[in-house]
Short mmCIF file of C-alpha atoms in Angstrom, two decimals:
data_model
loop_
_atom_site.label_atom_id
_atom_site.label_comp_id
_atom_site.label_asym_id
_atom_site.label_seq_id
_atom_site.Cartn_x
_atom_site.Cartn_y
_atom_site.Cartn_z
CA MET A 1 85.30 114.78 -155.13
CA LYS A 2 82.16 116.84 -154.36
CA LYS A 3 81.22 114.15 -151.85
CA ILE A 4 84.43 114.84 -149.74
CA ILE A 5 83.96 118.47 -150.05
CA GLY A 6 80.37 118.36 -148.57
CA VAL A 7 81.75 115.95 -145.72
CA ILE A 8 84.35 118.47 -144.81
CA ALA A 9 81.47 121.17 -145.01
CA ILE A 10 79.28 119.39 -142.65
CA MET A 11 82.22 118.98 -140.07
CA LEU A 12 83.02 122.69 -140.19
CA THR A 13 79.56 123.33 -139.45
CA ILE A 14 79.30 121.12 -136.46
CA THR A 15 82.74 122.24 -134.97
CA GLY A 16 81.72 125.95 -135.66
CA CYS A 17 79.18 125.66 -132.91
CA SER A 18 82.00 124.57 -130.54
CA ASN A 19 84.61 126.65 -128.57
CA PHE A 20 87.59 126.43 -130.82
CA ASP A 21 89.76 127.42 -127.72
CA ASP A 22 88.64 124.51 -125.97
CA ILE A 23 89.56 122.23 -128.76
CA ASN A 24 92.95 123.42 -129.10
CA THR A 25 93.74 123.50 -125.30
CA ASN A 26 96.03 121.08 -123.97
CA PRO A 27 94.01 119.70 -120.70
CA ASN A 28 97.55 119.05 -118.88
CA THR A 29 98.91 122.55 -119.10
CA PRO A 30 97.85 125.55 -117.03
CA THR A 31 95.91 128.37 -118.80
CA GLU A 32 96.19 130.28 -115.51
CA VAL A 33 99.11 130.95 -113.36
CA SER A 34 98.64 129.77 -109.70
CA ALA A 35 99.05 131.87 -106.85
CA SER A 36 101.86 129.69 -105.36
CA LEU A 37 103.74 129.34 -108.43
CA LEU A 38 103.99 133.42 -108.75
CA CYS A 39 104.86 133.49 -104.98
CA THR A 40 108.03 131.70 -105.81
CA ASN A 41 109.19 133.76 -108.41
CA ILE A 42 108.15 136.86 -106.34
CA ILE A 43 110.17 135.77 -103.58
CA LEU A 44 113.18 134.77 -105.44
CA SER A 45 113.24 138.29 -106.75
CA VAL A 46 114.43 139.42 -103.62
CA THR A 47 116.15 136.37 -102.18
CA LYS A 48 118.14 135.50 -105.06
CA TYR A 49 120.98 137.50 -106.06
CA GLN A 50 120.20 139.50 -109.05
CA GLY A 51 123.45 140.45 -110.39
CA ALA A 52 124.48 139.75 -114.01
CA ASP A 53 127.51 137.33 -113.02
CA ALA A 54 130.24 136.17 -110.25
CA LYS A 55 132.32 139.41 -111.05
CA ALA A 56 128.89 141.65 -110.35
CA TYR A 57 128.84 139.96 -107.21
CA ILE A 58 132.47 140.49 -106.27
CA SER A 59 132.15 144.18 -107.38
CA ASP A 60 129.25 144.55 -105.13
CA ASN A 61 131.26 143.44 -102.12
CA ALA A 62 134.15 145.65 -103.05
CA LEU A 63 132.46 148.79 -102.39
CA PRO A 64 132.03 148.34 -98.68
CA LYS A 65 135.81 146.90 -99.03
CA TYR A 66 135.07 143.09 -97.90
CA VAL A 67 137.52 142.30 -100.80
CA ALA A 68 139.80 143.36 -103.54
CA TYR A 69 140.26 142.20 -107.03
CA ALA A 70 143.39 141.49 -109.18
CA ASN A 71 145.01 140.47 -112.32
CA GLU A 72 141.77 140.82 -114.50
CA GLY A 73 140.69 144.32 -114.60
CA GLN A 74 140.21 147.14 -111.90
CA LEU A 75 136.86 147.34 -110.14
CA GLY A 76 135.47 150.56 -109.94
CA THR A 77 133.89 150.07 -106.60
CA GLN A 78 137.11 149.06 -105.11
CA TYR A 79 138.40 152.70 -105.87
CA ASN A 80 135.17 154.38 -104.88
CA PHE A 81 133.36 155.04 -108.28
CA ILE A 82 129.90 153.93 -108.77
CA SER A 83 127.44 154.85 -111.63
CA ASN A 84 123.82 153.95 -112.36
CA ALA A 85 121.29 151.82 -110.58
CA SER A 86 118.61 150.40 -112.21
CA PHE A 87 114.84 150.27 -111.83
CA GLY A 88 114.61 146.73 -113.21
CA SER A 89 113.46 145.12 -109.93
CA MET A 90 110.17 146.88 -110.41
CA THR A 91 109.38 144.64 -113.13
CA ILE A 92 107.97 142.00 -110.44
CA LEU A 93 105.18 144.25 -109.47
CA PRO A 94 102.85 143.26 -112.05
CA ASP A 95 103.23 139.78 -111.01
CA VAL A 96 102.73 140.86 -107.30
CA GLU A 97 99.01 141.96 -108.55
CA LYS A 98 98.55 138.86 -110.61
CA MET A 99 99.22 136.71 -107.30
CA LEU A 100 96.96 138.81 -105.27
CA GLN A 101 94.17 137.97 -107.92
CA ALA A 102 94.99 134.43 -107.88
CA ALA A 103 94.89 134.11 -104.17
CA GLN A 104 91.32 135.58 -103.68
CA GLY A 105 89.19 133.47 -101.65
CA THR A 106 91.62 130.67 -100.93
CA PRO A 107 92.62 129.81 -97.49
CA ALA A 108 96.37 131.46 -97.60
CA GLU A 109 95.02 134.77 -99.07
CA ASN A 110 96.22 136.94 -96.27
CA SER A 111 99.74 135.24 -96.28
CA TYR A 112 100.05 136.01 -100.10
CA LYS A 113 98.82 139.86 -99.20
CA GLY A 114 101.89 139.55 -96.47
CA ILE A 115 104.18 138.44 -99.26
CA ALA A 116 103.25 141.09 -101.51
CA HIS A 117 103.47 143.84 -99.05
CA PHE A 118 106.85 142.58 -98.03
CA VAL A 119 108.34 142.15 -101.31
CA ARG A 120 107.22 145.79 -102.30
CA ALA A 121 108.61 147.24 -99.32
CA TYR A 122 112.06 145.39 -99.66
CA THR A 123 111.96 146.24 -103.04
CA PHE A 124 111.36 150.03 -102.99
CA TYR A 125 113.84 150.11 -99.78
CA LEU A 126 116.80 149.01 -101.81
CA LEU A 127 115.79 151.39 -104.62
CA THR A 128 115.33 154.50 -102.19
CA MET A 129 118.75 153.68 -100.27
CA LYS A 130 120.61 153.62 -103.25
CA MET A 131 119.16 156.71 -105.29
CA GLY A 132 117.00 158.91 -103.05
CA ASP A 133 113.58 160.08 -104.48
CA ILE A 134 112.12 157.39 -106.66
CA PRO A 135 108.52 156.40 -108.31
CA TYR A 136 106.65 154.72 -105.60
CA SER A 137 103.05 155.77 -105.49
CA GLU A 138 102.54 155.63 -109.41
CA SER A 139 104.78 152.46 -109.73
CA GLY A 140 103.60 149.46 -111.66
CA GLN A 141 101.16 151.41 -113.60
CA GLY A 142 102.17 150.65 -117.10
CA ALA A 143 99.11 148.42 -117.76
CA LEU A 144 96.99 151.57 -116.91
CA GLY A 145 98.99 153.57 -119.51
CA ASN A 146 101.20 155.52 -117.02
CA PHE A 147 104.78 155.01 -118.26
CA LYS A 148 105.97 157.87 -116.64
CA PRO A 149 105.53 157.76 -112.97
CA LYS A 150 106.08 160.80 -110.72
CA TYR A 151 109.08 160.59 -107.98
CA ASP A 152 107.88 160.51 -104.37
CA THR A 153 109.98 162.16 -102.05
CA GLN A 154 112.42 159.92 -99.96
CA LYS A 155 110.25 160.36 -96.83
CA GLN A 156 107.14 159.51 -98.45
CA VAL A 157 108.60 156.30 -99.92
CA PHE A 158 109.69 155.60 -96.32
CA GLN A 159 106.31 156.41 -95.02
CA GLY A 160 104.86 153.97 -97.72
CA ILE A 161 107.18 151.18 -96.83
CA LEU A 162 106.69 151.39 -93.26
CA THR A 163 102.97 151.22 -93.85
CA GLU A 164 103.33 148.26 -95.99
CA LEU A 165 105.41 146.32 -93.41
CA GLU A 166 102.73 147.05 -90.67
CA GLU A 167 100.36 145.61 -93.31
CA ALA A 168 102.36 142.69 -94.20
CA SER A 169 102.98 141.77 -90.35
CA ALA A 170 99.04 142.00 -89.93
CA ALA A 171 98.39 140.09 -93.10
CA PHE A 172 100.75 137.05 -91.70
CA ALA A 173 98.96 137.34 -88.52
CA ALA A 174 95.89 136.43 -90.10
CA GLY A 175 97.11 134.03 -92.46
CA ALA A 176 97.83 130.49 -92.91
CA THR A 177 100.60 128.28 -94.30
CA PHE A 178 101.00 128.77 -97.86
CA ALA A 179 102.52 127.26 -100.59
CA GLY A 180 105.46 128.39 -103.08
CA ASP A 181 107.90 129.60 -100.62
CA PRO A 182 111.27 128.56 -101.78
CA THR A 183 112.93 130.16 -98.30
CA PRO A 184 113.85 127.79 -95.35
CA PHE A 185 110.36 129.21 -93.94
CA ALA A 186 108.61 126.65 -96.25
CA GLY A 187 105.31 128.83 -95.99
CA ASP A 188 105.24 129.22 -92.36
CA ASN A 189 103.24 132.49 -91.80
CA THR A 190 104.13 132.89 -88.23
CA LYS A 191 107.93 132.98 -89.10
CA TRP A 192 107.37 135.50 -91.93
CA GLN A 193 105.47 137.84 -89.43
CA ARG A 194 108.71 137.55 -87.33
CA ALA A 195 111.00 138.19 -90.39
CA VAL A 196 108.63 141.21 -91.36
CA ASN A 197 108.87 142.71 -88.07
CA ALA A 198 112.56 142.32 -87.84
CA PHE A 199 113.02 143.94 -91.08
CA GLN A 200 110.72 146.75 -89.70
CA LEU A 201 113.50 147.21 -87.06
CA LYS A 202 116.34 147.24 -89.71
CA VAL A 203 114.44 150.01 -91.80
CA LEU A 204 113.60 152.20 -88.52
CA MET A 205 117.30 152.11 -87.48
CA SER A 206 118.29 153.01 -91.00
CA LEU A 207 116.28 156.17 -90.31
CA SER A 208 118.19 157.02 -87.12
CA ASN A 209 119.12 160.37 -88.56
CA LYS A 210 115.31 161.18 -88.60
CA ALA A 211 114.54 160.08 -85.18
CA ASN A 212 112.91 163.37 -84.13
CA ASP A 213 110.94 163.55 -86.88
CA ALA A 214 107.36 163.86 -85.58
CA GLU A 215 105.36 162.28 -88.44
CA LEU A 216 107.46 159.10 -88.75
CA ARG A 217 107.65 158.49 -84.77
CA ILE A 218 110.66 156.24 -85.38
CA PRO A 219 111.59 155.51 -81.83
CA GLN A 220 107.84 154.98 -80.76
CA ARG A 221 107.42 152.55 -83.68
CA PHE A 222 110.36 150.57 -82.83
CA ALA A 223 109.47 150.30 -79.29
CA ALA A 224 106.07 149.15 -80.32
CA ILE A 225 107.41 146.22 -82.30
CA VAL A 226 109.71 145.17 -79.58
CA ASN A 227 107.02 145.12 -76.99
CA ASP A 228 104.74 143.03 -79.30
CA ASN A 229 107.59 140.40 -78.90
CA LYS A 230 107.11 138.87 -82.45
CA LEU A 231 110.56 138.91 -83.53
CA LEU A 232 112.93 136.15 -84.97
CA GLU A 233 113.68 133.82 -81.88
CA ASN A 234 117.29 132.32 -82.62
CA ALA A 235 120.43 131.59 -84.98
CA ASN A 236 118.61 129.37 -87.06
CA GLN A 237 115.68 131.40 -88.01
CA TYR A 238 116.52 133.51 -90.94
CA LEU A 239 115.01 134.88 -94.35
CA GLY A 240 117.11 133.92 -97.31
CA LEU A 241 117.72 131.36 -99.59
CA GLU A 242 119.49 128.07 -99.49
CA TYR A 243 121.76 127.09 -102.30
CA ASN A 244 121.88 123.67 -103.62
CA SER A 245 122.59 122.00 -107.17
CA VAL A 246 119.97 123.79 -108.71
CA SER A 247 120.36 127.00 -107.22
CA ARG A 248 123.94 127.53 -106.61
CA HIS A 249 126.08 130.13 -104.80
CA PRO A 250 126.74 132.76 -107.04
CA LEU A 251 130.42 132.26 -106.78
CA TYR A 252 130.35 128.43 -107.56
CA SER A 253 132.56 127.23 -110.25
CA THR A 254 134.41 130.41 -111.05
CA ASN A 255 137.83 129.14 -110.56
CA ASP A 256 140.83 131.43 -111.18
CA MET A 257 138.52 134.13 -113.47
CA PHE A 258 137.06 135.38 -110.48
CA THR A 259 136.98 133.70 -107.34
CA GLY A 260 140.93 133.02 -107.30
CA ARG A 261 141.81 136.42 -107.92
CA THR A 262 139.65 138.07 -104.87
CA ILE A 263 141.52 138.90 -101.99
CA LEU A 264 140.54 139.57 -98.56
CA SER A 265 140.76 143.34 -97.45
CA THR A 266 142.92 144.42 -94.25
CA THR A 267 139.28 145.77 -93.18
CA VAL A 268 138.20 142.13 -92.69
CA VAL A 269 141.38 140.17 -91.52
CA ASP A 270 142.88 142.91 -89.29
CA ASN A 271 139.64 143.30 -87.34
CA LEU A 272 138.90 139.41 -87.24
CA LYS A 273 142.62 139.01 -85.81
CA LEU A 274 142.11 141.61 -83.21
CA LEU A 275 138.74 140.16 -81.92
CA ASN A 276 140.65 136.63 -82.09
CA ASP A 277 137.64 135.54 -84.09
CA LYS A 278 137.80 132.24 -85.93
CA ARG A 279 135.56 133.44 -88.72
CA LEU A 280 138.81 134.41 -90.16
CA TYR A 281 139.47 130.60 -91.32
CA TYR A 282 136.29 130.29 -92.86
CA PHE A 283 136.30 133.50 -94.89
CA GLY A 284 140.03 133.29 -96.41
CA GLU A 285 142.65 131.13 -97.51
CA PRO A 286 146.14 131.04 -95.99
CA ALA A 287 148.43 133.50 -97.88
CA GLU A 288 150.70 131.34 -100.23
CA ALA A 289 153.91 133.04 -99.15
CA LYS A 290 152.93 132.29 -95.78
CA ARG A 291 152.41 128.51 -96.51
CA ILE A 292 155.79 128.39 -98.13
CA ALA A 293 157.34 129.91 -95.27
CA GLY A 294 156.08 127.10 -92.98
CA ILE A 295 153.43 129.17 -91.15
CA PRO A 296 150.37 126.27 -90.48
CA ALA A 297 147.04 127.32 -91.83
CA THR A 298 145.78 127.29 -88.16
CA SER A 299 147.81 130.13 -87.24
CA PRO A 300 146.06 133.72 -87.69
CA ASP A 301 149.62 135.02 -88.86
CA ALA A 302 149.10 132.93 -92.08
CA TYR A 303 146.37 135.29 -93.16
CA VAL A 304 147.23 138.64 -94.68
CA GLY A 305 144.46 141.20 -96.17
CA VAL A 306 145.30 143.80 -98.86
CA ASP A 307 144.50 147.57 -98.34
CA THR A 308 141.96 147.93 -101.05
CA ALA A 309 143.08 151.51 -101.83
CA ILE A 310 146.45 150.21 -102.87
CA ASP A 311 147.59 151.19 -106.57
CA TYR A 312 146.06 148.74 -108.95
CA ALA A 313 149.46 148.27 -110.68
CA GLY A 314 151.11 147.58 -107.04
CA LEU A 315 148.11 145.15 -106.10
CA ASN A 316 148.79 143.09 -109.20
CA ALA A 317 152.42 142.75 -108.57
CA THR A 318 152.23 141.73 -104.94
CA TYR A 319 149.00 139.49 -105.64
CA ALA A 320 151.45 137.32 -108.21
CA THR A 321 153.84 136.80 -105.31
CA GLY A 322 151.30 134.97 -103.10
CA THR A 323 151.58 137.94 -100.42
CA TYR A 324 147.61 138.04 -99.54
CA SER A 325 144.80 135.65 -98.72
CA ARG A 326 142.17 134.85 -101.12
CA ILE A 327 138.86 134.34 -100.11
CA ASN A 328 138.05 130.69 -98.78
CA LEU A 329 137.74 128.31 -101.62
CA LYS A 330 134.40 126.93 -100.40
CA TYR A 331 132.94 129.61 -102.57
CA GLN A 332 134.65 128.25 -105.55
CA THR A 333 134.12 124.61 -104.93
CA ASP A 334 131.03 123.91 -103.16
CA GLN A 335 127.58 124.62 -104.90
CA ALA A 336 125.90 125.27 -101.35
CA SER A 337 128.97 126.96 -99.56
CA GLU A 338 126.40 128.85 -97.34
CA PRO A 339 122.95 130.22 -97.79
CA ARG A 340 122.24 133.52 -98.62
CA ARG A 341 120.85 135.36 -95.26
CA MET A 342 118.64 138.58 -95.92
CA LEU A 343 117.19 138.84 -92.42
CA THR A 344 119.02 137.29 -89.30
CA TYR A 345 118.31 136.78 -85.70
CA ALA A 346 122.13 138.34 -85.07
CA GLU A 347 121.54 141.45 -86.81
CA GLN A 348 118.13 141.83 -85.42
CA GLN A 349 119.84 141.72 -81.92
CA LEU A 350 122.89 143.88 -82.83
CA ILE A 351 120.01 146.37 -83.99
CA LEU A 352 118.36 146.08 -80.84
CA ALA A 353 121.81 146.65 -78.83
CA GLU A 354 121.92 150.24 -80.79
CA ALA A 355 118.44 150.99 -80.10
CA ARG A 356 118.80 150.43 -76.46
CA ILE A 357 121.95 152.80 -76.21
CA ARG A 358 119.91 155.22 -78.35
CA GLY A 359 117.13 154.98 -75.70
CA TRP A 360 114.46 153.75 -78.05
CA ILE A 361 113.59 150.90 -76.10
CA SER A 362 113.90 150.10 -72.26
CA SER A 363 113.97 146.38 -72.08
CA GLY A 364 117.34 144.12 -71.60
CA THR A 365 120.47 145.78 -71.73
CA ALA A 366 122.69 146.88 -74.69
CA GLN A 367 125.44 144.46 -73.87
CA GLN A 368 122.87 141.61 -73.39
CA TYR A 369 121.64 142.26 -77.11
CA TYR A 370 125.28 142.60 -78.34
CA GLU A 371 126.41 139.43 -77.06
CA SER A 372 123.44 137.66 -78.08
CA GLY A 373 123.78 138.90 -81.60
CA VAL A 374 127.57 137.95 -81.84
CA LYS A 375 126.88 134.67 -80.66
CA ALA A 376 124.15 134.06 -83.04
CA ALA A 377 126.74 135.06 -85.83
CA LEU A 378 129.09 132.78 -84.50
CA THR A 379 126.80 129.92 -84.14
CA MET A 380 125.68 130.28 -87.93
CA VAL A 381 129.41 129.90 -88.94
CA MET A 382 130.18 126.89 -86.49
CA ASN A 383 126.98 125.33 -87.99
CA SER A 384 128.69 125.42 -91.56
CA ASN A 385 131.01 123.11 -92.99
CA ALA A 386 133.87 123.02 -90.69
CA ALA A 387 135.97 121.18 -93.70
CA TYR A 388 136.64 124.53 -94.81
CA ALA A 389 138.05 126.05 -91.46
CA HIS A 390 141.60 125.15 -92.30
CA GLY A 391 141.71 122.84 -89.08
CA ASN A 392 140.60 125.60 -86.62
CA ALA A 393 137.00 124.99 -86.44
CA LEU A 394 134.73 127.24 -84.24
CA THR A 395 133.38 125.35 -81.15
CA GLN A 396 130.65 126.43 -78.51
CA ALA A 397 133.71 126.90 -76.31
CA ASP A 398 135.11 129.44 -78.37
CA ILE A 399 131.51 131.23 -78.84
CA ASP A 400 131.09 131.22 -75.00
CA GLY A 401 134.59 132.75 -74.37
CA TYR A 402 134.60 135.13 -77.18
CA PHE A 403 133.88 138.24 -75.16
CA THR A 404 137.26 139.01 -73.97
CA GLY A 405 140.07 141.80 -74.77
CA GLN A 406 138.44 143.93 -77.96
CA ALA A 407 135.52 141.79 -78.20
CA ALA A 408 134.24 142.54 -74.70
CA PHE A 409 131.75 145.32 -74.62
CA ALA A 410 133.08 148.52 -74.35
CA THR A 411 132.00 151.03 -71.80
CA SER A 412 131.63 154.24 -73.52
CA GLN A 413 128.54 154.64 -76.04
CA GLU A 414 130.75 155.86 -78.75
CA ASN A 415 132.93 152.67 -78.54
CA GLN A 416 129.81 150.61 -78.06
CA LEU A 417 128.42 151.72 -81.52
CA MET A 418 131.67 151.30 -83.00
CA GLN A 419 131.57 147.60 -81.85
CA ILE A 420 127.80 147.20 -83.14
CA GLY A 421 129.00 148.56 -86.45
CA LEU A 422 131.95 146.23 -86.96
CA GLN A 423 129.72 143.22 -85.92
CA ARG A 424 127.26 143.85 -88.32
CA TYR A 425 129.97 144.29 -91.00
CA LEU A 426 131.52 141.02 -90.26
CA LEU A 427 128.09 139.27 -90.20
CA ASN A 428 127.36 140.52 -93.76
CA PHE A 429 130.81 139.42 -95.28
CA LEU A 430 130.01 138.15 -98.81
CA MET A 431 126.46 138.02 -97.63
CA ASP A 432 124.73 141.42 -97.99
CA ALA A 433 127.06 143.88 -99.55
CA ASP A 434 124.14 146.55 -99.87
CA THR A 435 123.57 146.61 -95.98
CA ALA A 436 127.25 147.00 -95.32
CA TYR A 437 127.39 149.82 -97.52
CA PHE A 438 124.10 151.54 -96.51
CA GLU A 439 125.36 151.21 -92.82
CA TYR A 440 129.06 152.47 -93.50
CA ARG A 441 127.21 155.64 -94.88
CA ARG A 442 124.90 155.93 -91.83
CA THR A 443 127.61 155.31 -88.97
CA GLY A 444 130.97 155.66 -90.54
CA TYR A 445 131.91 152.02 -88.83
CA PRO A 446 134.10 150.38 -89.54
CA ALA A 447 136.70 152.65 -90.82
CA LEU A 448 137.44 151.96 -94.38
CA SER A 449 140.74 152.48 -96.59
CA ILE A 450 140.44 155.46 -98.57
CA ASN A 451 143.39 157.07 -100.64
CA PRO A 452 142.82 160.14 -102.57
CA ALA A 453 145.64 159.29 -104.97
CA THR A 454 144.19 156.17 -106.15
CA SER A 455 140.18 156.83 -105.62
CA LEU A 456 138.03 157.07 -108.70
CA ASN A 457 135.68 159.35 -107.00
CA VAL A 458 136.62 162.41 -108.96
CA ASN A 459 134.49 164.95 -106.96
CA ASN A 460 135.29 163.74 -103.73
CA PRO A 461 138.50 161.49 -103.79
CA ALA A 462 138.74 161.38 -100.08
CA ALA A 463 135.56 159.84 -99.43
CA VAL A 464 133.36 156.58 -100.60
CA PRO A 465 130.35 157.81 -102.66
CA VAL A 466 126.91 158.08 -100.94
CA ARG A 467 124.49 156.95 -103.70
CA TYR A 468 124.16 155.45 -107.00
CA LEU A 469 123.07 157.60 -110.37
CA TYR A 470 119.40 157.25 -111.61
CA PRO A 471 119.03 154.76 -114.66
CA ALA A 472 120.34 156.74 -117.75
CA SER A 473 116.91 155.50 -119.59
CA GLU A 474 115.15 158.03 -117.15
CA LEU A 475 116.73 160.88 -119.13
CA THR A 476 114.79 159.27 -122.41
CA PHE A 477 111.38 158.06 -121.18
CA ASN A 478 110.86 159.92 -117.96
CA ALA A 479 112.94 163.20 -118.04
CA GLU A 480 110.17 165.67 -116.61
CA HIS A 481 110.03 163.82 -113.42
CA LEU A 482 113.51 162.91 -113.00
CA THR A 483 114.41 166.47 -113.56
CA GLU A 484 112.01 167.45 -110.97
CA ALA A 485 113.46 165.13 -108.63
CA LEU A 486 117.07 166.26 -109.20
CA ASN A 487 115.85 169.62 -108.76
CA ARG A 488 114.05 169.08 -105.33
CA GLN A 489 117.06 167.04 -104.14
CA PHE A 490 120.53 168.00 -105.58
CA GLY A 491 120.26 171.28 -107.30
CA GLY A 492 119.56 169.62 -110.60
CA TYR A 493 122.82 167.45 -110.54
CA ASP A 494 122.69 163.50 -110.65
CA GLU A 495 126.02 163.06 -108.80
CA ILE A 496 127.42 160.05 -106.59
CA ASN A 497 128.54 162.41 -103.76
CA LYS A 498 125.13 164.17 -103.40
CA ARG A 499 123.41 163.61 -99.93
CA MET A 500 120.02 161.83 -100.05
CA TRP A 501 117.37 163.08 -97.17
CA THR A 502 118.05 159.86 -95.13
CA LEU A 503 121.78 161.16 -94.79
CA SER A 504 121.05 164.67 -93.86
CA GLN A 505 120.44 165.61 -90.05
#
């Protein structure tokens, strides 16, 4: 026994001189996360839908009145009630810093810098557009012991966002192809630069109420980006995420619980009919009552939208009769029914059309930009699965002949802006509810149905709310800075009808 103990003691003495961590490290398991692996998750934090479930997805799209929802519980957003937003998207910021550290000295270092600046800018853009003043300059400093960041003014946040986007564009220009990109760009730094520049145009247009701000120089910045001519080039270029069997569309396989109870709005259906727009057949299903009456699915008469402001009990009663058109079954039955497109050539061109009308740029004509944007939007739909078009698929001839009647570019600037607003709205159907909501706040287009008798917006029942409340947790963990921001903006009152800086003239 003593001999055995002695042998063990000798072995411990020998191994004690070795690195215990080395002995207990699996050589097949990486101990450090690569920049590319971090990059994938960072990009997904903005390209993938981050809501809790399919119902949250529908709820988001009910706020800008794309859809109504029946027989499973009243949606507050459909009836103009919204509550607290979340700062949860900021949790990606530490990973952004880790990615930059891991990328130092690599050939693609500049491209990863571009991703870092873009994701930060996109994240803060959504947060400030929802709430107003937010933590920006001191955000992500938990590792430094700062758990109570100050709130920057919304103007300061936008100044930071615009600077980060300029830095992102410059970084991609100096970058190289990089790994870890889950988007259709597949690490192409030149395409990323074009997308970043397109996003800069979108951010600048969202600040149109501040066009005369001497510090922001919005028209001048906009024109400089356009003149540099590094923008998205055609309908096939978009920043987003292609769904597949691994990353499935949020509405896939929801059956009657969610998708089967989601109804197209009159805002969508009636405007598509007015434009003689075949996207109608890709967005919805024929109403069951119309099918029974013998109206073919190829006829626009088979599609009926609902007034989203209808009394909820009345909505349920008429829904049961098959009166309305549900959203297209492709969302329920196809894992990859359509990709998520965050930044598109179509929207870029429509933004350029508005900029031309406002006199921010002098190249091209507003009509040329408008028509190229709408054609790109229609082309994206034409290139999708025609099996879901109910026998009335879009063709190139439809696109070429689209601009007649109500779709022809208007003569007055007011009507032109209304057309552009409507086309951006239709472009983002079940795609980007945030943009649709933000644009409605900014322009009032298209007109949305509001009924004070059914509205849940208690303090202003005749209006859609203009902002989300701050996270409730801030009252507990950062009350001093939250109170300061509320006093600065809204007279100390956190309320959904208070107008933030971007919405003031």
